[in-house]
Structure formats: C-alpha cells, structure tokens
CSV table of C-alpha atoms in Angstrom, one decimal:
chain,number,residue,atom,x,y,z
A,17,ALA,CA,-11.1,-13.9,3.6
A,18,GLN,CA,-12.7,-11.0,1.7
A,19,SER,CA,-13.8,-11.2,-1.9
A,20,VAL,CA,-15.7,-9.1,-4.4
A,21,THR,CA,-17.9,-10.1,-7.3
A,22,GLN,CA,-18.8,-7.6,-10.0
A,23,LEU,CA,-21.6,-8.8,-12.2
A,24,GLY,CA,-21.2,-7.9,-15.8
A,25,SER,CA,-17.8,-7.2,-17.3
A,26,HIS,CA,-19.4,-4.7,-19.6
A,27,VAL,CA,-22.4,-2.5,-19.2
A,28,SER,CA,-23.8,-0.3,-22.0
A,29,VAL,CA,-26.1,2.6,-21.4
A,30,SER,CA,-27.4,5.6,-23.5
A,31,GLU,CA,-26.4,9.1,-22.5
A,32,GLY,CA,-28.9,10.3,-19.9
A,33,ALA,CA,-29.9,6.8,-18.8
A,34,LEU,CA,-29.5,5.4,-15.3
A,35,VAL,CA,-26.2,3.7,-14.5
A,36,LEU,CA,-26.2,0.7,-12.3
A,37,LEU,CA,-23.0,-1.3,-11.6
A,38,ARG,CA,-23.3,-4.2,-9.3
A,39,CYS,CA,-21.0,-5.3,-6.5
A,40,ASN,CA,-21.4,-8.0,-4.0
A,41,TYR,CA,-18.9,-8.7,-1.3
A,42,SER,CA,-18.0,-11.5,1.0
A,43,SER,CA,-16.4,-10.7,4.4
A,44,SER,CA,-16.4,-12.4,7.8
A,45,VAL,CA,-16.2,-9.0,9.6
A,46,PRO,CA,-17.8,-5.6,8.9
A,47,PRO,CA,-16.4,-4.4,5.6
A,48,TYR,CA,-15.0,-1.2,4.3
A,49,LEU,CA,-16.1,-0.8,0.7
A,50,PHE,CA,-14.8,1.3,-2.1
A,51,TRP,CA,-15.5,2.2,-5.7
A,52,TYR,CA,-12.6,3.3,-7.9
A,53,VAL,CA,-12.7,4.5,-11.5
A,54,GLN,CA,-10.0,4.0,-14.1
A,55,TYR,CA,-9.8,6.0,-17.3
A,56,PRO,CA,-7.8,4.5,-20.2
A,57,ASN,CA,-4.1,4.4,-19.5
A,58,GLN,CA,-4.5,6.1,-16.1
A,59,GLY,CA,-4.4,5.1,-12.5
A,60,LEU,CA,-7.3,4.5,-10.2
A,61,GLN,CA,-9.3,7.4,-8.7
A,62,LEU,CA,-11.5,7.0,-5.7
A,63,LEU,CA,-15.2,7.6,-6.5
A,64,LEU,CA,-16.6,6.9,-3.0
A,65,LYS,CA,-16.2,4.8,0.1
A,66,TYR,CA,-18.2,3.3,2.9
A,67,THR,CA,-16.6,2.7,6.3
A,68,THR,CA,-19.2,3.4,9.0
A,69,GLY,CA,-22.3,5.5,9.5
A,70,ALA,CA,-24.7,6.4,6.8
A,71,THR,CA,-25.3,3.5,4.4
A,72,LEU,CA,-25.9,5.7,1.4
A,73,VAL,CA,-22.7,7.4,0.3
A,74,LYS,CA,-22.3,10.0,-2.3
A,75,GLY,CA,-19.2,10.4,-4.3
A,76,ILE,CA,-17.7,12.5,-7.1
A,77,ASN,CA,-19.2,13.1,-10.5
A,78,GLY,CA,-22.8,12.4,-9.3
A,79,PHE,CA,-22.2,8.8,-8.3
A,80,GLU,CA,-23.6,7.2,-5.2
A,81,ALA,CA,-23.7,3.7,-3.6
A,82,GLU,CA,-25.7,2.1,-0.9
A,83,PHE,CA,-24.3,-0.5,1.5
A,84,LYS,CA,-26.9,-3.2,2.1
A,85,LYS,CA,-25.6,-5.6,4.8
A,86,SER,CA,-28.6,-8.0,4.3
A,87,GLU,CA,-27.8,-8.4,0.6
A,88,THR,CA,-24.0,-8.1,1.0
A,89,SER,CA,-24.1,-5.5,-1.8
A,90,PHE,CA,-22.6,-2.1,-2.6
A,91,HIS,CA,-24.1,-1.2,-6.0
A,92,LEU,CA,-23.0,2.0,-7.7
A,93,THR,CA,-25.6,4.2,-9.3
A,94,LYS,CA,-25.8,7.5,-11.2
A,95,PRO,CA,-29.2,8.9,-12.3
A,96,SER,CA,-28.1,10.2,-15.7
A,97,ALA,CA,-25.1,8.9,-17.6
A,98,HIS,CA,-22.7,11.3,-19.3
A,99,MET,CA,-20.3,10.4,-22.1
A,100,SER,CA,-17.4,11.3,-19.8
A,101,ASP,CA,-18.5,8.5,-17.5
A,102,ALA,CA,-17.2,5.9,-19.9
A,103,ALA,CA,-14.4,4.1,-18.0
A,104,GLU,CA,-13.6,1.0,-16.0
A,105,TYR,CA,-15.1,0.8,-12.5
A,106,PHE,CA,-13.7,-1.4,-9.7
A,107,CYS,CA,-15.3,-2.3,-6.5
A,108,ALA,CA,-13.0,-3.1,-3.6
A,109,VAL,CA,-13.2,-4.4,0.0
A,110,THR,CA,-11.1,-4.4,3.1
A,111,PHE,CA,-12.2,-4.9,6.7
A,112,SER,CA,-10.4,-2.4,8.8
A,113,THR,CA,-7.9,0.4,8.7
A,114,GLY,CA,-5.4,-1.8,10.5
A,115,PHE,CA,-4.3,-3.5,7.4
A,116,GLN,CA,-5.4,-2.2,4.0
A,117,LYS,CA,-4.9,-5.0,1.5
A,118,LEU,CA,-7.7,-3.9,-0.7
A,119,VAL,CA,-9.3,-6.8,-2.6
A,120,PHE,CA,-10.6,-5.8,-6.0
A,121,GLY,CA,-13.3,-7.1,-8.2
A,122,THR,CA,-12.5,-7.8,-11.8
A,123,GLY,CA,-14.0,-4.5,-13.0
A,124,THR,CA,-16.9,-3.4,-15.1
A,125,ARG,CA,-16.4,-1.4,-18.3
A,126,LEU,CA,-19.1,1.2,-18.7
A,127,LEU,CA,-19.9,2.1,-22.3
A,128,VAL,CA,-22.0,5.2,-22.9
A,129,SER,CA,-23.6,5.8,-26.3
A,130,PRO,CA,-25.0,9.1,-27.6
B,2,ASN,CA,2.5,17.2,-7.8
B,3,ALA,CA,2.1,15.7,-4.4
B,4,GLY,CA,0.5,12.5,-5.7
B,5,VAL,CA,2.0,9.0,-6.0
B,6,MET,CA,4.7,9.1,-8.6
B,7,GLN,CA,5.6,6.0,-10.6
B,8,ASN,CA,8.3,5.7,-13.2
B,9,PRO,CA,8.8,4.7,-15.9
B,10,ARG,CA,5.3,5.0,-17.3
B,11,HIS,CA,6.2,2.6,-20.0
B,12,LEU,CA,8.9,0.0,-20.1
B,13,VAL,CA,9.8,-2.4,-22.9
B,14,ARG,CA,12.1,-5.4,-22.1
B,15,ARG,CA,13.2,-8.5,-24.0
B,16,ARG,CA,12.8,-11.9,-22.5
B,17,GLY,CA,15.5,-12.5,-19.9
B,18,GLN,CA,16.2,-8.9,-19.1
B,19,GLU,CA,15.5,-7.2,-15.8
B,20,ALA,CA,12.7,-4.7,-15.1
B,21,ARG,CA,12.8,-2.1,-12.3
B,22,LEU,CA,9.8,-0.1,-11.5
B,23,ARG,CA,9.9,2.8,-9.0
B,24,CYS,CA,7.3,4.4,-6.8
B,25,SER,CA,7.4,7.5,-4.6
B,26,PRO,CA,4.5,7.6,-2.2
B,27,MET,CA,2.4,10.7,-1.5
B,28,LYS,CA,4.0,13.2,0.9
B,29,GLY,CA,3.3,12.1,4.5
B,30,HIS,CA,2.6,8.5,3.5
B,31,SER,CA,4.7,5.7,4.9
B,32,HIS,CA,3.1,2.6,3.5
B,33,VAL,CA,3.4,1.4,-0.1
B,34,TYR,CA,1.4,-1.3,-2.0
B,35,TRP,CA,2.1,-2.9,-5.3
B,36,TYR,CA,-0.7,-4.3,-7.5
B,37,ARG,CA,-0.6,-5.9,-10.9
B,38,GLN,CA,-3.2,-5.6,-13.6
B,39,LEU,CA,-3.2,-8.1,-16.4
B,40,PRO,CA,-5.1,-7.3,-19.6
B,41,GLU,CA,-8.9,-7.5,-19.1
B,42,GLU,CA,-8.4,-8.4,-15.4
B,43,GLY,CA,-8.8,-6.7,-12.1
B,44,LEU,CA,-6.0,-5.6,-9.8
B,45,LYS,CA,-4.2,-8.3,-7.9
B,46,PHE,CA,-2.3,-7.5,-4.7
B,47,MET,CA,1.4,-8.3,-4.8
B,48,VAL,CA,3.1,-6.8,-1.8
B,49,TYR,CA,2.7,-4.3,1.1
B,50,LEU,CA,5.7,-2.5,2.5
B,51,GLN,CA,6.7,0.2,4.9
B,52,LYS,CA,10.2,1.7,5.0
B,53,GLU,CA,12.8,-1.1,5.4
B,54,ASN,CA,10.1,-3.7,6.1
B,55,ILE,CA,8.0,-6.0,4.0
B,56,ILE,CA,4.7,-6.4,5.8
B,57,ASP,CA,2.9,-8.8,3.5
B,58,GLU,CA,4.2,-10.4,0.3
B,59,SER,CA,1.6,-13.0,-0.1
B,60,GLY,CA,0.8,-11.9,-3.6
B,61,MET,CA,4.3,-12.0,-5.0
B,62,PRO,CA,5.3,-14.8,-7.3
B,63,LYS,CA,7.8,-17.0,-5.6
B,64,GLU,CA,10.6,-16.5,-8.1
B,65,ARG,CA,12.1,-13.6,-10.0
B,66,PHE,CA,10.0,-10.9,-8.2
B,67,SER,CA,11.2,-8.8,-5.3
B,68,ALA,CA,10.3,-5.5,-3.7
B,69,GLU,CA,12.0,-3.1,-1.4
B,70,PHE,CA,11.2,0.3,0.3
B,71,PRO,CA,14.5,1.6,1.6
B,72,LYS,CA,15.0,4.2,4.3
B,73,GLU,CA,15.8,6.8,1.6
B,74,GLY,CA,14.4,6.8,-1.9
B,75,PRO,CA,11.5,5.3,-3.7
B,76,SER,CA,10.1,1.8,-3.4
B,77,ILE,CA,11.3,-0.5,-6.2
B,78,LEU,CA,9.6,-3.5,-7.7
B,79,ARG,CA,12.2,-5.7,-9.4
B,80,ILE,CA,11.4,-8.4,-11.9
B,81,GLN,CA,14.4,-10.6,-13.0
B,82,GLN,CA,14.6,-12.6,-16.2
B,83,VAL,CA,11.3,-11.3,-17.5
B,84,VAL,CA,8.9,-13.5,-19.5
B,85,ARG,CA,6.1,-12.5,-21.8
B,86,GLY,CA,3.6,-13.3,-19.1
B,87,ASP,CA,5.0,-10.5,-17.0
B,88,SER,CA,3.6,-8.0,-19.5
B,89,ALA,CA,1.1,-6.0,-17.4
B,90,ALA,CA,0.4,-2.7,-15.7
B,91,TYR,CA,2.0,-2.4,-12.3
B,92,PHE,CA,0.3,0.0,-9.9
B,93,CYS,CA,1.7,1.5,-6.8
B,94,ALA,CA,-0.5,2.9,-4.0
B,95,SER,CA,0.3,4.6,-0.7
B,96,SER,CA,-1.5,5.3,2.5
B,97,PRO,CA,-0.8,7.0,5.9
B,98,ILE,CA,0.0,4.8,8.8
B,99,PRO,CA,-3.0,2.4,9.4
B,100,GLY,CA,-4.9,3.3,12.5
B,101,GLN,CA,-3.9,6.9,12.5
B,102,GLY,CA,-6.6,9.6,12.4
B,103,SER,CA,-5.6,10.7,8.9
B,104,ASN,CA,-6.1,7.2,7.6
B,105,THR,CA,-9.6,6.7,6.2
B,106,GLY,CA,-9.0,3.3,4.6
B,107,GLU,CA,-8.5,4.3,1.0
B,108,LEU,CA,-5.4,3.8,-1.0
B,109,PHE,CA,-4.0,6.5,-3.3
B,110,PHE,CA,-2.8,5.2,-6.6
B,111,GLY,CA,-0.2,6.2,-9.1
B,112,GLU,CA,-0.7,6.2,-12.8
B,113,GLY,CA,1.0,2.9,-13.3
B,114,SER,CA,4.0,1.5,-15.1
B,115,ARG,CA,3.2,-0.5,-18.2
B,116,LEU,CA,5.6,-3.3,-18.9
B,117,THR,CA,5.8,-4.9,-22.3
B,118,VAL,CA,8.0,-8.0,-22.7
B,119,LEU,CA,9.0,-8.8,-26.3
C-alpha cells in the first residue's frame, strides 16, 4: 500500500528565502508523485507531477521537485518565496494510471513573512 | 467554466438532517472521486465511481454515507442523519478513463462543498 509523509505541518520563511517542503513516500511499485496547492477556501490545484522520465520536474509558479528513488523522497522547492506562495501544500502518490486513488499527505502550511 | 463543478459550496445542516452534495466532472471525464478533508487534516479518499458503477468505496463510512453517479446528471454524495463529526470539506475530483492516452495520472479537483453540522 502507498503512503506519504510530509515532515512539518507548518513551515515559515521570509519573502525571498528558499522554500523547501519535504515529502517521503512508501510504495511497493514505482510511484507516480504529485504536489498540489490549496489556497484558503479553495480546491486543490496541481503544482507538478512525476510519472516517468526526468527526475527533476518543474511546475507552475517557479516550483520544482526532484524524485529520488534511493531516498524515497519528492521534496518541493522554490528558490525565492513570494508572499503569494502562502498556502497549504499536499504531496500525493499513486502507482499507475490504471487506478488513481491518490493517497495524500497531511499537508504543510507555508507561511511567508515580509 | 469547463472545470469540476461542485454545489453547494456551503451547506449548513442540523443534527439528524440529510446532506446532499453534487459534483459535475470536467467535460470529457468519466470518472469521479470523492475526498473528505477534516479540519487541520489531509484529504482522505472516500469513493471512486464511474457512471452507474461504484469502483472502490473502501473509504466510505459503513453507515449513513452513500454515493452514486447516474447515467445522466451529476454525482451525488449523500449523508443521512448527519452528526457534528461530519462537518468537513468534501472535495470531488474527476479524471479521464484510466489507461487512455489523455490520462496523465492527475486528478482535477472542484472547489469543495463545506458542510457544517449544528
């Protein structure tokens, strides 16, 4: 069975600082990995995804993530935080496109201070 | 708007009443998923449906909860005799048919229905 662990329910950074949100997964087969962002009182929007191919994937709003099989990780990064990045971020895993019951982590709330 | 449409966005019910949440998938999508988000928690899978068929309901509570996706019309998540613990945001997502070329593995989410039980 798949599972996702997001370390840190809250992460605080200053505007302009590096953003690092951690995600580790557990999967018995090659995973498909996703990062979604949720702004207050809104739905989830896909930031980026890894299915196959290049292990460094770039997403919207300057975010990127690297799939590291040896570390079972898919950490999300952004070189320079912006105030508009303040939101809840969810890592999710599934293992194929045959059945897409995405399993989500508990989320990390990103706080950005001026 | 061709996205996933959920209604109502907000619903208030008293204990013991029924709640019905509706979801229309994106155009061209035939598969619907329901997730529940409790305060300060992540999203928990509830049920996965295609038209007239429940594929996986392993996340549905055994009692009071049901879901359907009829041949015509939206998918409906029904909660009977609501209790305070049912207060949550309920999200619907849709996808193309798994395994098709247009399917890249992601789910497309609606903006959620927020249920408050008094």
